CSV table of C-alpha atoms and ligand atoms in Angstrom, one decimal:
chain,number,residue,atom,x,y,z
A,922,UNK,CA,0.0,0.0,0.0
A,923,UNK,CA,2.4,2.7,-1.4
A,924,UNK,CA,1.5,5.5,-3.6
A,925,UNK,CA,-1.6,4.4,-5.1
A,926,UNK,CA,-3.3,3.0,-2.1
A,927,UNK,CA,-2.6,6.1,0.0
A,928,UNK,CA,-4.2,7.8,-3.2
A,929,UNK,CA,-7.3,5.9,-3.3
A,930,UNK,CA,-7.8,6.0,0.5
A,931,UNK,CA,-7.8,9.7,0.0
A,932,UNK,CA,-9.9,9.2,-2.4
A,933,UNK,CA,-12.7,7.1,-0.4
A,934,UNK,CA,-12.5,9.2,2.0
A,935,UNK,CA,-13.4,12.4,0.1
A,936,UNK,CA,-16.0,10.2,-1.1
A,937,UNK,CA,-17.3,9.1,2.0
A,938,UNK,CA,-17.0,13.2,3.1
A,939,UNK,CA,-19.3,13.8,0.6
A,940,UNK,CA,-22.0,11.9,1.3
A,941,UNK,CA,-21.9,12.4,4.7
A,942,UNK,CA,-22.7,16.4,3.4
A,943,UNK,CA,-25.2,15.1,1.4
A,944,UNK,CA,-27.0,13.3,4.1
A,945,UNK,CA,-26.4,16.1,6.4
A,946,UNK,CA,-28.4,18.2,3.8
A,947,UNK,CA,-31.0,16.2,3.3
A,948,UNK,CA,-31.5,15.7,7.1
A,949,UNK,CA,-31.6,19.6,7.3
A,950,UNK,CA,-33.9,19.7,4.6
A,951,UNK,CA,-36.5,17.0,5.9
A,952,UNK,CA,-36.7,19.2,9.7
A,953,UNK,CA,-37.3,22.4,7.0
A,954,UNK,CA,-40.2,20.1,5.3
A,955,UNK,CA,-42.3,19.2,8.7
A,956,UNK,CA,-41.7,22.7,10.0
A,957,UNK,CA,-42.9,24.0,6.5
A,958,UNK,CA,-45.8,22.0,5.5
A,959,UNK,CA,-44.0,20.3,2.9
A,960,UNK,CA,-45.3,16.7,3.1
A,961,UNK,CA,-48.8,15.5,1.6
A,962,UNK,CA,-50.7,12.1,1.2
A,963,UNK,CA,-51.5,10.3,-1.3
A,964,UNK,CA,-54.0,7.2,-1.2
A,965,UNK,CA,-53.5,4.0,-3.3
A,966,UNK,CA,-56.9,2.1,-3.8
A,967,UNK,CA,-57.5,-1.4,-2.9
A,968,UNK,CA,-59.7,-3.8,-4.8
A,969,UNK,CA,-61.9,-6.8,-3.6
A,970,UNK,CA,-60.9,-9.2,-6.2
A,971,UNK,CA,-64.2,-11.1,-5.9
A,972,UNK,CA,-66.7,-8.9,-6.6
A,973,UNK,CA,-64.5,-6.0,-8.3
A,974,UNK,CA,-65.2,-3.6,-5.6
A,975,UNK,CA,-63.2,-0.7,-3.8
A,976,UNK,CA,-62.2,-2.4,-0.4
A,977,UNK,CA,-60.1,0.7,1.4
A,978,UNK,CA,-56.9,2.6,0.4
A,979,UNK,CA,-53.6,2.7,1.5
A,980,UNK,CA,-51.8,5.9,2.9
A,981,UNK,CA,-48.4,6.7,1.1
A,982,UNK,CA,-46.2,9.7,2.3
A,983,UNK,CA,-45.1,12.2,-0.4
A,984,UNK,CA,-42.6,14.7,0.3
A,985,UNK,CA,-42.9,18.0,-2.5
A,986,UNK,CA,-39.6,19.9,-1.4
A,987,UNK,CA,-39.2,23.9,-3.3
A,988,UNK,CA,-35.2,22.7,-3.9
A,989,UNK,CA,-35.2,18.9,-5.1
A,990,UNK,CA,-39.0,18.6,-6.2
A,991,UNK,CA,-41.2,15.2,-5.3
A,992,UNK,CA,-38.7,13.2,-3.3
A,993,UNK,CA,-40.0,9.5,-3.5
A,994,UNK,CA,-40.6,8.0,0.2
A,995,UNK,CA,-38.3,5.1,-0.4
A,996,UNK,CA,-35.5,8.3,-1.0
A,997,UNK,CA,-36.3,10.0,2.3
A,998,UNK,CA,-37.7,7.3,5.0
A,999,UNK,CA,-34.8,5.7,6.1
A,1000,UNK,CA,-33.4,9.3,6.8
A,1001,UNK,CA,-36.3,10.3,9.1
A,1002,UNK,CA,-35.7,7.1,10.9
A,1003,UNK,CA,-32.2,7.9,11.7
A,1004,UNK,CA,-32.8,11.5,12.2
A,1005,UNK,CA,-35.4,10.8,14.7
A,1006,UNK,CA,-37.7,12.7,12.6
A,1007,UNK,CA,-40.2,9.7,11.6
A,1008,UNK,CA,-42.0,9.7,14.8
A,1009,UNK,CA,-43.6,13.1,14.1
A,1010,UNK,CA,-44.1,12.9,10.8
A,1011,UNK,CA,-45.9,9.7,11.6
A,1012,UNK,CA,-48.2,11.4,14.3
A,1013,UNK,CA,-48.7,13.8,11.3
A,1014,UNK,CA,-50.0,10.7,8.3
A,1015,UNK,CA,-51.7,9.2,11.3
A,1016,UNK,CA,-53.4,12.3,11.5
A,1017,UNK,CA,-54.1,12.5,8.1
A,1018,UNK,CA,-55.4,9.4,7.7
A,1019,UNK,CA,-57.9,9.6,10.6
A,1020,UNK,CA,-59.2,13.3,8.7
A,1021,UNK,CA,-59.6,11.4,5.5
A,1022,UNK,CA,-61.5,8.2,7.3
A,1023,UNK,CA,-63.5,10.9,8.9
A,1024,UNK,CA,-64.2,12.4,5.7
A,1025,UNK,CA,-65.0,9.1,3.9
A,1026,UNK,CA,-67.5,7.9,6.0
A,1027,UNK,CA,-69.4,11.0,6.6
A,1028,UNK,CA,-70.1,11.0,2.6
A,1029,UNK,CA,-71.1,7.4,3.2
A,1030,UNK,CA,-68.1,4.5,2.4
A,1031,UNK,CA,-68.8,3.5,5.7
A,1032,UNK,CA,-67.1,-0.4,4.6
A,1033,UNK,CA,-63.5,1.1,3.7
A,1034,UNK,CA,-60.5,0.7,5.6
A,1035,UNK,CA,-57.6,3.1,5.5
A,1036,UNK,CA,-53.8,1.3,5.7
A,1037,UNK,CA,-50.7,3.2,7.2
A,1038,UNK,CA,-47.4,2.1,7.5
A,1039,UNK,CA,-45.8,2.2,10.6
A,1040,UNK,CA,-41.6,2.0,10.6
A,1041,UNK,CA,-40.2,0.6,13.5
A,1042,UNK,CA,-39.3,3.3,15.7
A,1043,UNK,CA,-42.7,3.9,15.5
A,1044,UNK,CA,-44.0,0.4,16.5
A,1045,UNK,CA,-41.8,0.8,19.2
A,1046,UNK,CA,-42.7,4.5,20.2
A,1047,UNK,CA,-44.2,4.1,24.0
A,1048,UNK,CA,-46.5,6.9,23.0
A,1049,UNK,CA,-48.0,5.7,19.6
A,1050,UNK,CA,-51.2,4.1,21.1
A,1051,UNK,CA,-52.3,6.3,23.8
A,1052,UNK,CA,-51.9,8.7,20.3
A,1053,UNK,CA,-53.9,6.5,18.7
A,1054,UNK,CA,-56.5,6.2,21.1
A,1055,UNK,CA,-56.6,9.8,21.2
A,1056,UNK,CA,-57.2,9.7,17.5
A,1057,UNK,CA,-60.1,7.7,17.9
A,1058,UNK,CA,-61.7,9.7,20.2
A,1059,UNK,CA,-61.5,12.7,18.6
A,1060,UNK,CA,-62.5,11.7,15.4
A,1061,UNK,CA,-65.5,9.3,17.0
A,1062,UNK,CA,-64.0,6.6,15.0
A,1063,UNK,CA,-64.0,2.6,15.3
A,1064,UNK,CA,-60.1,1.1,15.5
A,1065,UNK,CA,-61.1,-1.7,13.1
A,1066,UNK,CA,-61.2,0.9,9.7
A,1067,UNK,CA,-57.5,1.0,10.4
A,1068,UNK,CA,-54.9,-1.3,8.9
A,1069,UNK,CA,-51.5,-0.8,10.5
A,1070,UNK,CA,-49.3,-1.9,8.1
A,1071,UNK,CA,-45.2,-3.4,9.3
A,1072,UNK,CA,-42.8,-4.8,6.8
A,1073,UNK,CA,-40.9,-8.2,7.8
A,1074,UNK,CA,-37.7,-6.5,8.0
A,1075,UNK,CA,-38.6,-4.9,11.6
A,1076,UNK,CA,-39.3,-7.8,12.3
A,1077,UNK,CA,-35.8,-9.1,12.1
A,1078,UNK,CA,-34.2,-7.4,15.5
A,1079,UNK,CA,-36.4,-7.7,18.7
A,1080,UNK,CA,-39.5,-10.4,17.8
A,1081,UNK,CA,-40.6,-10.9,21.4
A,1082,UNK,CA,-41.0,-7.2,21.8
A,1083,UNK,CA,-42.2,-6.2,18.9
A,1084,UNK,CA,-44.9,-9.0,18.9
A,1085,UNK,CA,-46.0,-7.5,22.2
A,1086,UNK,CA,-46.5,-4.0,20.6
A,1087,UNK,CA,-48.7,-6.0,17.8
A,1088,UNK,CA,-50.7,-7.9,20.7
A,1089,UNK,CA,-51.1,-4.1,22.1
A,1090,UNK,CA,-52.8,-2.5,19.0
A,1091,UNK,CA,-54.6,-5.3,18.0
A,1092,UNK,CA,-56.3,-5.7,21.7
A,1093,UNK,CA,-57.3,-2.3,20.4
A,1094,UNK,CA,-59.0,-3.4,18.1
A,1095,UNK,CA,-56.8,-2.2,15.4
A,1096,UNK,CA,-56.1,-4.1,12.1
A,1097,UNK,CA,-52.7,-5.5,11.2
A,1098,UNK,CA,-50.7,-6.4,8.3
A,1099,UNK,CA,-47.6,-8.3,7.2
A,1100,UNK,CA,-45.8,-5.7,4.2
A,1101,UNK,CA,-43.5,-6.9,1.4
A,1102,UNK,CA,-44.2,-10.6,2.4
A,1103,UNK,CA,-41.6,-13.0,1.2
A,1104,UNK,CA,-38.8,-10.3,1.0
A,1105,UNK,CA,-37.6,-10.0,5.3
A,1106,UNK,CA,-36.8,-12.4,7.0
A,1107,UNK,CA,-39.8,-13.6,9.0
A,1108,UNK,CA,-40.0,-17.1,9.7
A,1109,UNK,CA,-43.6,-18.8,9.6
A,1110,UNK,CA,-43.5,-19.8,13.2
A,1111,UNK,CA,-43.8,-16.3,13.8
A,1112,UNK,CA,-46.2,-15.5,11.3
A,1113,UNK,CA,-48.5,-18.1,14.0
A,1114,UNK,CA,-47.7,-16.3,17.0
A,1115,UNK,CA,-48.5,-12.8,15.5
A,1116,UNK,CA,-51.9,-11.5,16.0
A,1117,UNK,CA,-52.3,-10.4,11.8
A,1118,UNK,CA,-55.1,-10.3,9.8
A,1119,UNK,CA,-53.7,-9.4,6.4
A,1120,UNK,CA,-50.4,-10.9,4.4
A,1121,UNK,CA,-49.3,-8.5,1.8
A,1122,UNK,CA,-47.6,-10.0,-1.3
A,1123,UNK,CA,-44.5,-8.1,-2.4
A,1124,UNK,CA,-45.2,-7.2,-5.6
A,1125,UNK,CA,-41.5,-7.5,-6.6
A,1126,UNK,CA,-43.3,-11.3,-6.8
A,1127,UNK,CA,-46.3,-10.0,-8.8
A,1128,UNK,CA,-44.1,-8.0,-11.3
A,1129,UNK,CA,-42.3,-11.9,-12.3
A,1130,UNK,CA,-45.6,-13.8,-11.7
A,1131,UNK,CA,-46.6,-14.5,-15.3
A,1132,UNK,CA,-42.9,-14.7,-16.8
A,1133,UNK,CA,-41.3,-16.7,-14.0
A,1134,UNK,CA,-42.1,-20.3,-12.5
A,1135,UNK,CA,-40.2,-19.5,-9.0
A,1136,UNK,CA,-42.1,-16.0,-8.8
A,1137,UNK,CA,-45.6,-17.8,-9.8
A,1138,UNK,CA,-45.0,-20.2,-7.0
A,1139,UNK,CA,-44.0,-18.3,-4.6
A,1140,UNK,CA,-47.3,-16.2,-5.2
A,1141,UNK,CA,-49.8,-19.3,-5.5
A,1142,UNK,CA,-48.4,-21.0,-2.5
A,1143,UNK,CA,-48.4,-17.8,-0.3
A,1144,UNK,CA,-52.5,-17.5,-1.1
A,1145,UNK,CA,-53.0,-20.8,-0.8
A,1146,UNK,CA,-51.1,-21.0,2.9
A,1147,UNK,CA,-52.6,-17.1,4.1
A,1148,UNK,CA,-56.0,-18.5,3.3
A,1149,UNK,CA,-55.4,-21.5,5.4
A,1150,UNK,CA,-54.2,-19.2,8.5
A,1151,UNK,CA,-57.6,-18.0,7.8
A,1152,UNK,CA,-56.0,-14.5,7.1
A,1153,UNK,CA,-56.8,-12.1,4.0
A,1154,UNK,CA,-54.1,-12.1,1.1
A,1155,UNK,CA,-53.2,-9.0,-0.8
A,1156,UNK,CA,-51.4,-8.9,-3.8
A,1157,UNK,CA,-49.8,-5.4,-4.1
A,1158,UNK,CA,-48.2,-4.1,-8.1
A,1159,UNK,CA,-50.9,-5.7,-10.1
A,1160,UNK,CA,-50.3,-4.0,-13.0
A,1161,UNK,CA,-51.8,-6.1,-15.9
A,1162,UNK,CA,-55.4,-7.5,-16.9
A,1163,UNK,CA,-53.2,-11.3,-16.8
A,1164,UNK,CA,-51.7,-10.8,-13.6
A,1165,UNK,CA,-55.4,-10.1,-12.2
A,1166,UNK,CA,-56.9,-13.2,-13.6
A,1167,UNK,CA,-54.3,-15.4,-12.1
A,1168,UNK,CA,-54.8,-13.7,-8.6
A,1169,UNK,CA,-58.3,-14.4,-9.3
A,1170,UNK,CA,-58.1,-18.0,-10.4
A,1171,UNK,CA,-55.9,-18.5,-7.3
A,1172,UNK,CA,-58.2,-17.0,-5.0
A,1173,UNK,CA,-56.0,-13.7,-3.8
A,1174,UNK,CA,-58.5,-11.5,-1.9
A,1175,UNK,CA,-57.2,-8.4,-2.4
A,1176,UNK,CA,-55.7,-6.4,-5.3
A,1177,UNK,CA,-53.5,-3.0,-5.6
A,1178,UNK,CA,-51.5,-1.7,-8.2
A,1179,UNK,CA,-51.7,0.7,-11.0
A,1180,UNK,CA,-54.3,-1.4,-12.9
A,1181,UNK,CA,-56.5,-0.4,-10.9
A,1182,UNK,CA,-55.3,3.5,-9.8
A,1183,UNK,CA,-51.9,4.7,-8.6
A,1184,UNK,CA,-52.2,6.9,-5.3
A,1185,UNK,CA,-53.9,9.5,-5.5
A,1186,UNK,CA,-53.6,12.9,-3.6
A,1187,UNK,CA,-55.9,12.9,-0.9
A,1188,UNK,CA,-57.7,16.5,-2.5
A,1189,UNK,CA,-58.3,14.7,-5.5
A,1190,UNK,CA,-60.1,11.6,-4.2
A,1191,UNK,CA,-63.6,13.0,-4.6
A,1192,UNK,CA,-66.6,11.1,-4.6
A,1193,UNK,CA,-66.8,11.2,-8.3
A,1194,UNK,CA,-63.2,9.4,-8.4
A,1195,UNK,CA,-64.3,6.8,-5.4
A,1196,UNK,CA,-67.3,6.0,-7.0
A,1197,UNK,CA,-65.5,5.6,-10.2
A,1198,UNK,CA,-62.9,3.1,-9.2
A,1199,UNK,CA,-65.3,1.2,-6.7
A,1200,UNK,CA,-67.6,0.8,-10.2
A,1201,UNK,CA,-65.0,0.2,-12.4
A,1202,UNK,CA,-62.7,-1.7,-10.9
A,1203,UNK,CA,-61.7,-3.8,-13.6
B,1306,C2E,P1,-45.0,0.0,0.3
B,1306,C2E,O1,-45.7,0.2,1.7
B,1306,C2E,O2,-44.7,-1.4,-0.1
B,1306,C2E,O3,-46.0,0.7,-0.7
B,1306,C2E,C1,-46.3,0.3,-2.0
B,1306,C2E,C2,-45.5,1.0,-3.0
B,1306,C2E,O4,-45.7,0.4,-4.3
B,1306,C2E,C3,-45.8,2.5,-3.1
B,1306,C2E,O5,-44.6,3.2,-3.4
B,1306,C2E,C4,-46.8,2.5,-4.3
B,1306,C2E,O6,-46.8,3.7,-5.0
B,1306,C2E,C5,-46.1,1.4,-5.2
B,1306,C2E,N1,-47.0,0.8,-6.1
B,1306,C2E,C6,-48.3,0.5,-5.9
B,1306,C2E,N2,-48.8,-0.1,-7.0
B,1306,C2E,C7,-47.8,-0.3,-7.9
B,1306,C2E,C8,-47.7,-0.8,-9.2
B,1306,C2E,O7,-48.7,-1.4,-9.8
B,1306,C2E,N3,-46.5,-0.8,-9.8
B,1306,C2E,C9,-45.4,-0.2,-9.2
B,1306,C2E,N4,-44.3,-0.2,-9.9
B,1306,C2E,N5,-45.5,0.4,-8.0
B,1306,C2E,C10,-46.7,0.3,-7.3
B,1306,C2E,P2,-44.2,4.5,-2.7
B,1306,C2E,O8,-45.5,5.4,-2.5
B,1306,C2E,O9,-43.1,5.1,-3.5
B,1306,C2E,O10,-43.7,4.1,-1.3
B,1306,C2E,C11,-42.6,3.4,-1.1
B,1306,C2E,C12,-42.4,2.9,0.3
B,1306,C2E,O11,-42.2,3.9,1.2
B,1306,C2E,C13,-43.6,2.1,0.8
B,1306,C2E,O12,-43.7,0.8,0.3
B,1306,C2E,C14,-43.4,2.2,2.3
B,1306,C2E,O13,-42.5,1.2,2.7
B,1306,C2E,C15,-42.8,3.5,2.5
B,1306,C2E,N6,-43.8,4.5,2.9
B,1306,C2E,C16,-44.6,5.2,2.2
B,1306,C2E,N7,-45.4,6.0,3.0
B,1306,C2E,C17,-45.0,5.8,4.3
B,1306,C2E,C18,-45.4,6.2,5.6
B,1306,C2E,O14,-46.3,7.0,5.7
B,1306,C2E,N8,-44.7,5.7,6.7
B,1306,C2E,C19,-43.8,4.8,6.5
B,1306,C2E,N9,-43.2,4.3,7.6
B,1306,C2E,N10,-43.4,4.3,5.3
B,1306,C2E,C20,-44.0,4.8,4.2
B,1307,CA,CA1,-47.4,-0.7,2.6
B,1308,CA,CA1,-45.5,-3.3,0.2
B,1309,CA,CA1,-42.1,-1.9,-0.3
């Protein structure tokens, strides 16, 4: 390690300074974006794949920032975790979400649910169900229209604990799901101990369904088991009229993905739109 190494150590670390800057701006910019109002909600439909009808919609975080323009969540999430910034901006979608279900059901979808994801700091957040329950008062709402929704992946550090928190919410009376099945590392003994009511499908496994036998069996087997746990299957990314007909054939429940809509910003999901989608929901 003579001349060159020394070089190319100067090198990484110039690198490594650089993103550090980077990452120091963004986390300056994301505190500027809650203190600013610069986060909105969008709402991705879900489809009933037996009878074609609108089932409930899932809340997905947008961040519209003046300097770098729509910032895509997966960009920006991980960032608020470490910056210990996700906690209030989930209080804030929670919020959100609750205003929307409010507003829903006093036009009269009184059968939807509304998903949010929760991260793992927030799972873990002593506070988050004495927040919720304060939600539910406010708003006069039942806990079973929400779907709290938790990827595998939090799964991965912590199980006892976190399957406590789950026991917690869903004593509640709240909803929960399993995200981006098949990609964490959750084994199924846990998936029996974990009080879930909904398996979401990756849709990295939808995407390969019809042009890959691994992806197709992944997808077939995991309805077929989820339905035997007597849980509801949802098959997120269904993009295609094929796709749909083999999630149908192979009895998914659920179906979400731009086929049907992408998400939607919460001012534009009018009656006009809802009753659209819930009609035509291919
Ligand atoms: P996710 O929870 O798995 O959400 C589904 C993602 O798939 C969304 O991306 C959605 O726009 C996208 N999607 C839906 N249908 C299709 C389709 O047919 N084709 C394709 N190509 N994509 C489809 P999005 O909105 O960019 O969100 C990415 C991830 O960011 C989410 O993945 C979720 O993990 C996270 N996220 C979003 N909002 C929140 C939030 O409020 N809180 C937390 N903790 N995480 C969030
Ligand atoms: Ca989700
Ligand atoms: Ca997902
Ligand atoms: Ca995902």
């Amino acid at each position: 390690a003579k001349g060159k190494g020394g070089n190319s150590l100067h090198f990484y670390s110039q690198q490594m300074f650089e993103a550090f800057q980077d990452r120091l701006a963004l986390e300056s910019d994301l505190k500027q974006a809650l203190l600013h109002n610069q986060f909105a909600i969008h709402l991705q439909p879900k489809i009933r794949l037996t009878d074609r009808r609108l089932q409930g919609l899932e809340v997905l975080l947008r961040w519209h920032s003046p300097a770098r323009g729509m910032v895509p969540p997966d960009e920006f999430i991980a960032v608020l975790e470490y910056a210990h910034l996700m906690i209030p901006v989930g209080y804030w979608v929670i919020e959100q979400s609750f205003e929307v279900m409010a507003a829903l059901r006093s036009a009269g979808w009184r059968d939807l649910t509304i998903a949010i994801n929760l991260s793992a700091a927030q799972l873990n957040d002593v506070k988050l169900l004495a927040h919720l329950e304060k939600m539910l008062t406010h708003y006069e709402l039942p806990a079973e229209v929400f779907e709290l929704e938790l990827t595998e992946s939090m799964l991965a550090n912590n199980i006892e604990e976190t399957i406590v928190s789950m026991q917690r919410l869903k004593q509640r009376g709240f909803r929960l799901a399993i995200d981006d099945f098949g990609t964490g590392y959750s084994s199924l003994s846990y998936l029996r101990q974990m009080p879930v009511d909904t398996i979401k499908i990756d849709k990295s496994f939808v995407f390969g369904m019809l042009d890959n036998q691994a992806d197709f069996d992944i997808i077939t087997s995991t309805i077929a088991m989820v339905r035997k746990l007597g849980l509801e299957v949802v098959a997120e990314g269904v993009e295609t009229q094929a796709q749909c007909k083999t999630l149908i054939q192979h009895q998914c429940d659920i179906g979400q993905g731009y086929l049907f809509s992408k998400p939607v910003p919460a001012a534009e999901l009018n009656k006009h739109l809802l009753k659209h989608i819930d009609e035509n929901g291919q």
